[in-house]
XYZ file of N, CA and C in Angstrom:
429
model
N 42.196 -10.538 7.214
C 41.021 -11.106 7.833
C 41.409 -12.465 8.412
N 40.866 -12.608 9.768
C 41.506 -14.106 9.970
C 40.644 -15.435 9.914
N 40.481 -16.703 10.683
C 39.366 -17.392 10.423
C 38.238 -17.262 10.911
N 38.291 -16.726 12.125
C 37.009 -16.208 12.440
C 36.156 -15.281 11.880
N 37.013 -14.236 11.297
C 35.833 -12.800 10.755
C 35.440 -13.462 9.512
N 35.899 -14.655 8.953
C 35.650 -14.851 7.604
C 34.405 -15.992 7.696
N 34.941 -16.717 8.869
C 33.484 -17.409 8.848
C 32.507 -16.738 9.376
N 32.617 -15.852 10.377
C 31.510 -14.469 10.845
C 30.516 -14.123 9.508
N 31.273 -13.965 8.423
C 30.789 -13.269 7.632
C 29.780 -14.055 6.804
N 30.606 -15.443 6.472
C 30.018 -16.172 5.746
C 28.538 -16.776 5.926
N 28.561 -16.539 8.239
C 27.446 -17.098 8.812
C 26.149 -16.314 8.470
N 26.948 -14.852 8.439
C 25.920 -13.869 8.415
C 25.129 -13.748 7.158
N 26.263 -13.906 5.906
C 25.639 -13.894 4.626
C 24.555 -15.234 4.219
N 25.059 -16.122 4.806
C 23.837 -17.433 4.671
C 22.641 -16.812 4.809
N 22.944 -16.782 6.426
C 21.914 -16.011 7.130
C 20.389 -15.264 6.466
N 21.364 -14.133 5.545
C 20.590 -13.232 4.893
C 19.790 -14.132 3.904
N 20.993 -15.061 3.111
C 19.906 -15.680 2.383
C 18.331 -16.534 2.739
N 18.664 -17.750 3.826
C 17.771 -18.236 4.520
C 16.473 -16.997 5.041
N 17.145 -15.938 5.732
C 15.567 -15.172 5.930
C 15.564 -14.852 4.871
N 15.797 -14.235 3.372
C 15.062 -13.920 2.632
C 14.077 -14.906 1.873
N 14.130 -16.411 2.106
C 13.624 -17.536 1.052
C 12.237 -17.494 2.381
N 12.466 -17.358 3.480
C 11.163 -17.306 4.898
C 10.836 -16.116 4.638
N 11.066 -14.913 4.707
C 10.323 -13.447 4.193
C 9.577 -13.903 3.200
N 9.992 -14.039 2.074
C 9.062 -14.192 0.774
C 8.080 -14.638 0.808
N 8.153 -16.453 1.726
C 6.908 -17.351 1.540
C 5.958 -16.761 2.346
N 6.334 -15.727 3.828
C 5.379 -15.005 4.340
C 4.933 -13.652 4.008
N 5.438 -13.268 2.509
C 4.979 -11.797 2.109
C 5.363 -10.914 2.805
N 6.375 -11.190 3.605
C 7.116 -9.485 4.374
C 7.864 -8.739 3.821
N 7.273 -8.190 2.857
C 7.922 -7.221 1.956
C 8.336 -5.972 2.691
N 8.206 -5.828 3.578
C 8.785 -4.453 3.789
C 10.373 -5.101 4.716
N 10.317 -6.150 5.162
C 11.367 -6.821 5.845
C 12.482 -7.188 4.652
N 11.654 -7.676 3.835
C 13.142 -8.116 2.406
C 13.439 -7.336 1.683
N 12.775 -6.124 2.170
C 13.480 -4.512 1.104
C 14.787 -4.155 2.289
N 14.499 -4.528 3.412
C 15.399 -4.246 4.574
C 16.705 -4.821 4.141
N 16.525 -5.569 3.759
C 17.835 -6.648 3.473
C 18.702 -6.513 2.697
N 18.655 -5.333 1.927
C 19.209 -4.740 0.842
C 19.319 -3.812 1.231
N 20.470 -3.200 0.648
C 21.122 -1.973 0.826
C 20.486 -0.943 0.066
N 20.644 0.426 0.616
C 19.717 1.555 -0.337
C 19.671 1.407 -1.819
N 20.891 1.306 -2.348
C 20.448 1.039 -3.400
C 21.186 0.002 -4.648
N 20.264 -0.902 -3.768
C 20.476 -2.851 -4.311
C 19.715 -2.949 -4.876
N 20.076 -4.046 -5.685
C 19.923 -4.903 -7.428
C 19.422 -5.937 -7.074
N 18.185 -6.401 -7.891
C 17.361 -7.989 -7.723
C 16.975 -7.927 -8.982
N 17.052 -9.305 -9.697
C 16.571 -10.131 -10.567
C 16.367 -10.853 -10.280
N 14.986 -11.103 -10.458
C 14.206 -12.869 -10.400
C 14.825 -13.553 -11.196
N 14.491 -15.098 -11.366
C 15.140 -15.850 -11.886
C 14.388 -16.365 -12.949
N 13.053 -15.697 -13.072
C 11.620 -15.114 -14.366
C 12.756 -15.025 -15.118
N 13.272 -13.545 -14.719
C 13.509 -12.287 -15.263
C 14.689 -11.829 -15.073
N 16.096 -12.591 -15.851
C 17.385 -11.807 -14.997
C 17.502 -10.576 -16.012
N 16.939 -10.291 -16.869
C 17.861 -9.266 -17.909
C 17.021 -7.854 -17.544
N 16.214 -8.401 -16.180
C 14.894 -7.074 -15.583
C 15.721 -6.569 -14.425
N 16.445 -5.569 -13.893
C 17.232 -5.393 -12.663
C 16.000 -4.594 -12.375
N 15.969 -4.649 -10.952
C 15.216 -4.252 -9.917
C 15.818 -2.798 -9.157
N 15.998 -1.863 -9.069
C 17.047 -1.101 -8.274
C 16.535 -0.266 -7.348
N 16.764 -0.570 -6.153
C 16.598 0.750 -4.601
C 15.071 0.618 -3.973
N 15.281 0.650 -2.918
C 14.271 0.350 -1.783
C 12.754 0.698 -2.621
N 12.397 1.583 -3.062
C 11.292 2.274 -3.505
C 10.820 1.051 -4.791
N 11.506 1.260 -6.019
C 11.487 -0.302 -6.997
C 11.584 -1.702 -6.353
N 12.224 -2.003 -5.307
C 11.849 -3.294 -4.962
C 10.776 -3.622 -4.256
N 10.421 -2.793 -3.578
C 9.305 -2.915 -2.461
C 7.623 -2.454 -3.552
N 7.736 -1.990 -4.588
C 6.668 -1.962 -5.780
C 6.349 -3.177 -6.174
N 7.886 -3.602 -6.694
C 8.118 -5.228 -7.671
C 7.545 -5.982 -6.596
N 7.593 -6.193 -5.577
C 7.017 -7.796 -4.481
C 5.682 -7.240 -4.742
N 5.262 -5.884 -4.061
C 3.843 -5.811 -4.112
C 2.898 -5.704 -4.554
N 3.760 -5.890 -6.426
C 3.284 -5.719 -7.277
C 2.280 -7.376 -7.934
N 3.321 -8.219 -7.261
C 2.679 -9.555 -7.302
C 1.714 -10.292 -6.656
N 0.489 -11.256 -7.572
C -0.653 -11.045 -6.747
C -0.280 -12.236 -5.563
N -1.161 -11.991 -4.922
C -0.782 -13.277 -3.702
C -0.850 -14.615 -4.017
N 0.355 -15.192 -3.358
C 0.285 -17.214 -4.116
C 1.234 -17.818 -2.143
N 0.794 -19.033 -2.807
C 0.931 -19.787 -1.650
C 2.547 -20.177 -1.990
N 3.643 -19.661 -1.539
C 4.998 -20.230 -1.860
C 5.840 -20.925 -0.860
N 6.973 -21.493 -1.476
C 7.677 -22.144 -0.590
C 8.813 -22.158 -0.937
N 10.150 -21.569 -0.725
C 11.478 -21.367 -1.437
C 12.279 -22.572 -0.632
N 13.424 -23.411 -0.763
C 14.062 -23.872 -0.841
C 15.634 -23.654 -0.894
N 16.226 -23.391 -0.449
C 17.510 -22.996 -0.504
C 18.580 -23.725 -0.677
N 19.848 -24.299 -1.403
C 20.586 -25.110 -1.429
C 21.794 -24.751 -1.656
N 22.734 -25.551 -1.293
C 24.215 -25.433 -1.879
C 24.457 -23.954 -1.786
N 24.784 -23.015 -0.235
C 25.118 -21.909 -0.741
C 26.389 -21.861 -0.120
N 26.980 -21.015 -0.871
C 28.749 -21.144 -0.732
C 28.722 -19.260 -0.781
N 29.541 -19.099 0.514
C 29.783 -17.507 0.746
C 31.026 -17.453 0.552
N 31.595 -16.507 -0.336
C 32.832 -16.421 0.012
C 33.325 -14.766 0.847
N 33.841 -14.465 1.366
C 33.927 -13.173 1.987
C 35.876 -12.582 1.275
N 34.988 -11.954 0.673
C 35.939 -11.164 -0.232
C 36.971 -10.220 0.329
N 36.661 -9.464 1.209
C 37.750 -8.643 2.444
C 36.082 -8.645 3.787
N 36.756 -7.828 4.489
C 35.650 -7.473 5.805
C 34.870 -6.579 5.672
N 34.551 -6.290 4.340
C 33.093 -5.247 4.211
C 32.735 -5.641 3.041
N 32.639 -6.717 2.091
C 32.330 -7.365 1.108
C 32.459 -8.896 1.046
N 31.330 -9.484 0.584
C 31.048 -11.034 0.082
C 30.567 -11.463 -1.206
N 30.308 -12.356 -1.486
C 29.673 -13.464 -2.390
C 29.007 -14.119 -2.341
N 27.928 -15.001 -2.906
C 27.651 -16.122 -2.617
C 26.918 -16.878 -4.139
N 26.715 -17.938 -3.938
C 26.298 -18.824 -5.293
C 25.576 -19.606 -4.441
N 24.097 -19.749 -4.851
C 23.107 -20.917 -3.768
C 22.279 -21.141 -5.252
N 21.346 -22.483 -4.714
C 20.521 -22.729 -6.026
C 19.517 -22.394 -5.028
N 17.577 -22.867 -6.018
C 16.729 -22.281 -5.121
C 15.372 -23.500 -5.881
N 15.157 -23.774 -5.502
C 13.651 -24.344 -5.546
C 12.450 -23.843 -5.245
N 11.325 -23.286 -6.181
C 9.845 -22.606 -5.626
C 9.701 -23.509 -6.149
N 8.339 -23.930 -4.526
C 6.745 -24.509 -5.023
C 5.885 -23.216 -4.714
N 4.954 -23.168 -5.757
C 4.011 -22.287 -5.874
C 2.501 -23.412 -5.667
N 1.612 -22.293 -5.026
C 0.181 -23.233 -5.314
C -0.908 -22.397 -4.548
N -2.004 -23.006 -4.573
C -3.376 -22.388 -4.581
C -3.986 -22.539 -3.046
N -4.830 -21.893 -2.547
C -5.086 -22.574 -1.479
C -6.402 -23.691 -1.885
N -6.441 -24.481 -1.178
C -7.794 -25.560 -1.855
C -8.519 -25.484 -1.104
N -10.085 -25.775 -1.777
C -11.269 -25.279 -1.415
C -11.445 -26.005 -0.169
N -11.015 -27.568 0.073
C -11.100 -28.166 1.287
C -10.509 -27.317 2.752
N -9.859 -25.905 2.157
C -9.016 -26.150 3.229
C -7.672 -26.955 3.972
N -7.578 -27.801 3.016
C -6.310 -28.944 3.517
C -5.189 -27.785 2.771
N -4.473 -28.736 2.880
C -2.751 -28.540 2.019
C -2.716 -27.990 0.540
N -2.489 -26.377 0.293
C -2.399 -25.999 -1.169
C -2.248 -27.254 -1.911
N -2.839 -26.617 -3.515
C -2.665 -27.719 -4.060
C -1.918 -27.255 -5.454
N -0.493 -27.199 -5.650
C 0.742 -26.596 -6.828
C -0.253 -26.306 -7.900
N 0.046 -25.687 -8.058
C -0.254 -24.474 -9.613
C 0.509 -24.891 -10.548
N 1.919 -25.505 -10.762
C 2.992 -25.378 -11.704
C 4.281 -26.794 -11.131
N 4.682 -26.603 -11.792
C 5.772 -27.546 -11.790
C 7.140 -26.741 -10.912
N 7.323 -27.320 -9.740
C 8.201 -26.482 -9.054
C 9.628 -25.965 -9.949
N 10.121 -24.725 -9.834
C 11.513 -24.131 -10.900
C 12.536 -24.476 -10.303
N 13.609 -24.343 -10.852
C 14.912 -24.272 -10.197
C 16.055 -23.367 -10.816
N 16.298 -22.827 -9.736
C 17.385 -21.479 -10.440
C 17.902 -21.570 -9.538
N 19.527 -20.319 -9.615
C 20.332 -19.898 -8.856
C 20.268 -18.682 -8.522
N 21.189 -18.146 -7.413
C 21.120 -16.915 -7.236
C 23.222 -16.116 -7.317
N 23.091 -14.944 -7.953
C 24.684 -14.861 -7.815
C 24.272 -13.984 -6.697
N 24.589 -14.049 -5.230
C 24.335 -12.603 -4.260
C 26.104 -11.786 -4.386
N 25.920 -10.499 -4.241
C 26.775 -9.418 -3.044
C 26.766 -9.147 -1.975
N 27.298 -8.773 -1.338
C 26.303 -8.135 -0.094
C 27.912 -7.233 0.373
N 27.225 -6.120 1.448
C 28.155 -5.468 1.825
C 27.951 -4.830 3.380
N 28.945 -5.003 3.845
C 28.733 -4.316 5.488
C 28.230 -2.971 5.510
N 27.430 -2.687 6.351
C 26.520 -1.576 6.257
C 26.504 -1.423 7.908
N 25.647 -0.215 7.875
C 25.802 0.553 9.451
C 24.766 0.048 9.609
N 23.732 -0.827 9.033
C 22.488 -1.641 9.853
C 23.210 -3.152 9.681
N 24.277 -3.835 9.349
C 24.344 -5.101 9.239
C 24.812 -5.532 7.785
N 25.081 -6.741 7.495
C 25.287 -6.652 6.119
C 24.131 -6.901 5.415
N 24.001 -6.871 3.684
C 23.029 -6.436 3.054
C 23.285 -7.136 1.887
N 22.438 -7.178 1.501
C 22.551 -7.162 -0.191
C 22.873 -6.462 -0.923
N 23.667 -6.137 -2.079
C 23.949 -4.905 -2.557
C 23.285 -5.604 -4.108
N 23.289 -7.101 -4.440
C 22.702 -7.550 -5.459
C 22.787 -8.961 -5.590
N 21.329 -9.309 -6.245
C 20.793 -10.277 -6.194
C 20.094 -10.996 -7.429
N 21.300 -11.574 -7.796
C 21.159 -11.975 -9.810
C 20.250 -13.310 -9.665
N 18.996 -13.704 -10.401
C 18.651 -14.956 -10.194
C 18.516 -15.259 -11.866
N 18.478 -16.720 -11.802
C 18.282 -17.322 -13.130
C 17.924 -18.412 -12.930
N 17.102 -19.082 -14.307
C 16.664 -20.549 -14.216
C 17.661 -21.332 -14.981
N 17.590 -22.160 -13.682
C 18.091 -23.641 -14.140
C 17.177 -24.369 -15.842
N 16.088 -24.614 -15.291
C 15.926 -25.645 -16.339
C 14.578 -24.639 -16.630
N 13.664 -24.784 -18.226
C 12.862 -24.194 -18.867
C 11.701 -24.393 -17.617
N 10.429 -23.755 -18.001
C 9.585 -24.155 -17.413
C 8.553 -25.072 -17.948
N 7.730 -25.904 -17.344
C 7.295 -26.986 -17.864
C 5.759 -26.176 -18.328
């Protein structure tokens, strides 16, 4: 692989991450089941010891949750591209969660924003690359 396909890859795998933290806060669940491969692995960062598995179980699990006002955060993500049809990555993640307020103005947080990481996979696929799995965990307890 030379320097280009490797940063290609790495751009692309960001990529995936950034729209999936914008999918979420807009509830496009049928777009962030896309993003994963037929049959890819998610753990929240609730819930890592809960694996999530294949288009049908993930797209239940989002819609299974009731509606909240979110906002993901993305940080520090480091791709590494393992050969040219496989990657890595390690990013941390910040949710604010919150309510909408009766004024109408600016939600107003529900909770003390979390912080976790994510371990991703992902793998070249005949639609693009994907997720093949998506480990999350918390950083610090919840308040």
């Amino acid at each position: 692989m030379n320097r280009d396909d490797r940063i290609a890859i790495e751009w692309e795998c960001t990529r995936l991450i950034n729209l999936y933290a914008l999918l979420t806060d807009e509830a496009r669940w049928d777009e962030i089941v896309a993003l994963y491969a037929e049959d890819g692995l998610m753990t929240r960062p609730t819930a890592p010891d809960d694996p999530i598995v294949g288009h049908d179980a993930l797209y239940a699990a989002f819609t299974a949750r009731p509606p909240r006002i979110s906002r993901h955060v993305c940080a520090n993500i480091v791709v590494t591209a393992e050969n040219a049809d496989e990657a890595s990555a390690q990013s941390l993640i910040l949710l604010f969660t919150g309510s909408a307020a009766e004024d109408g103005g600016l939600p107003v947080p529900d909770a003390a924003p979390l912080v976790g990481t994510y371990s991703d996979r992902f793998r070249l696929t005949d639609k693009g690359w994907r997720f093949t799995e998506r480990r999350g965990e918390l950083s610090f307890r919840k308040m």
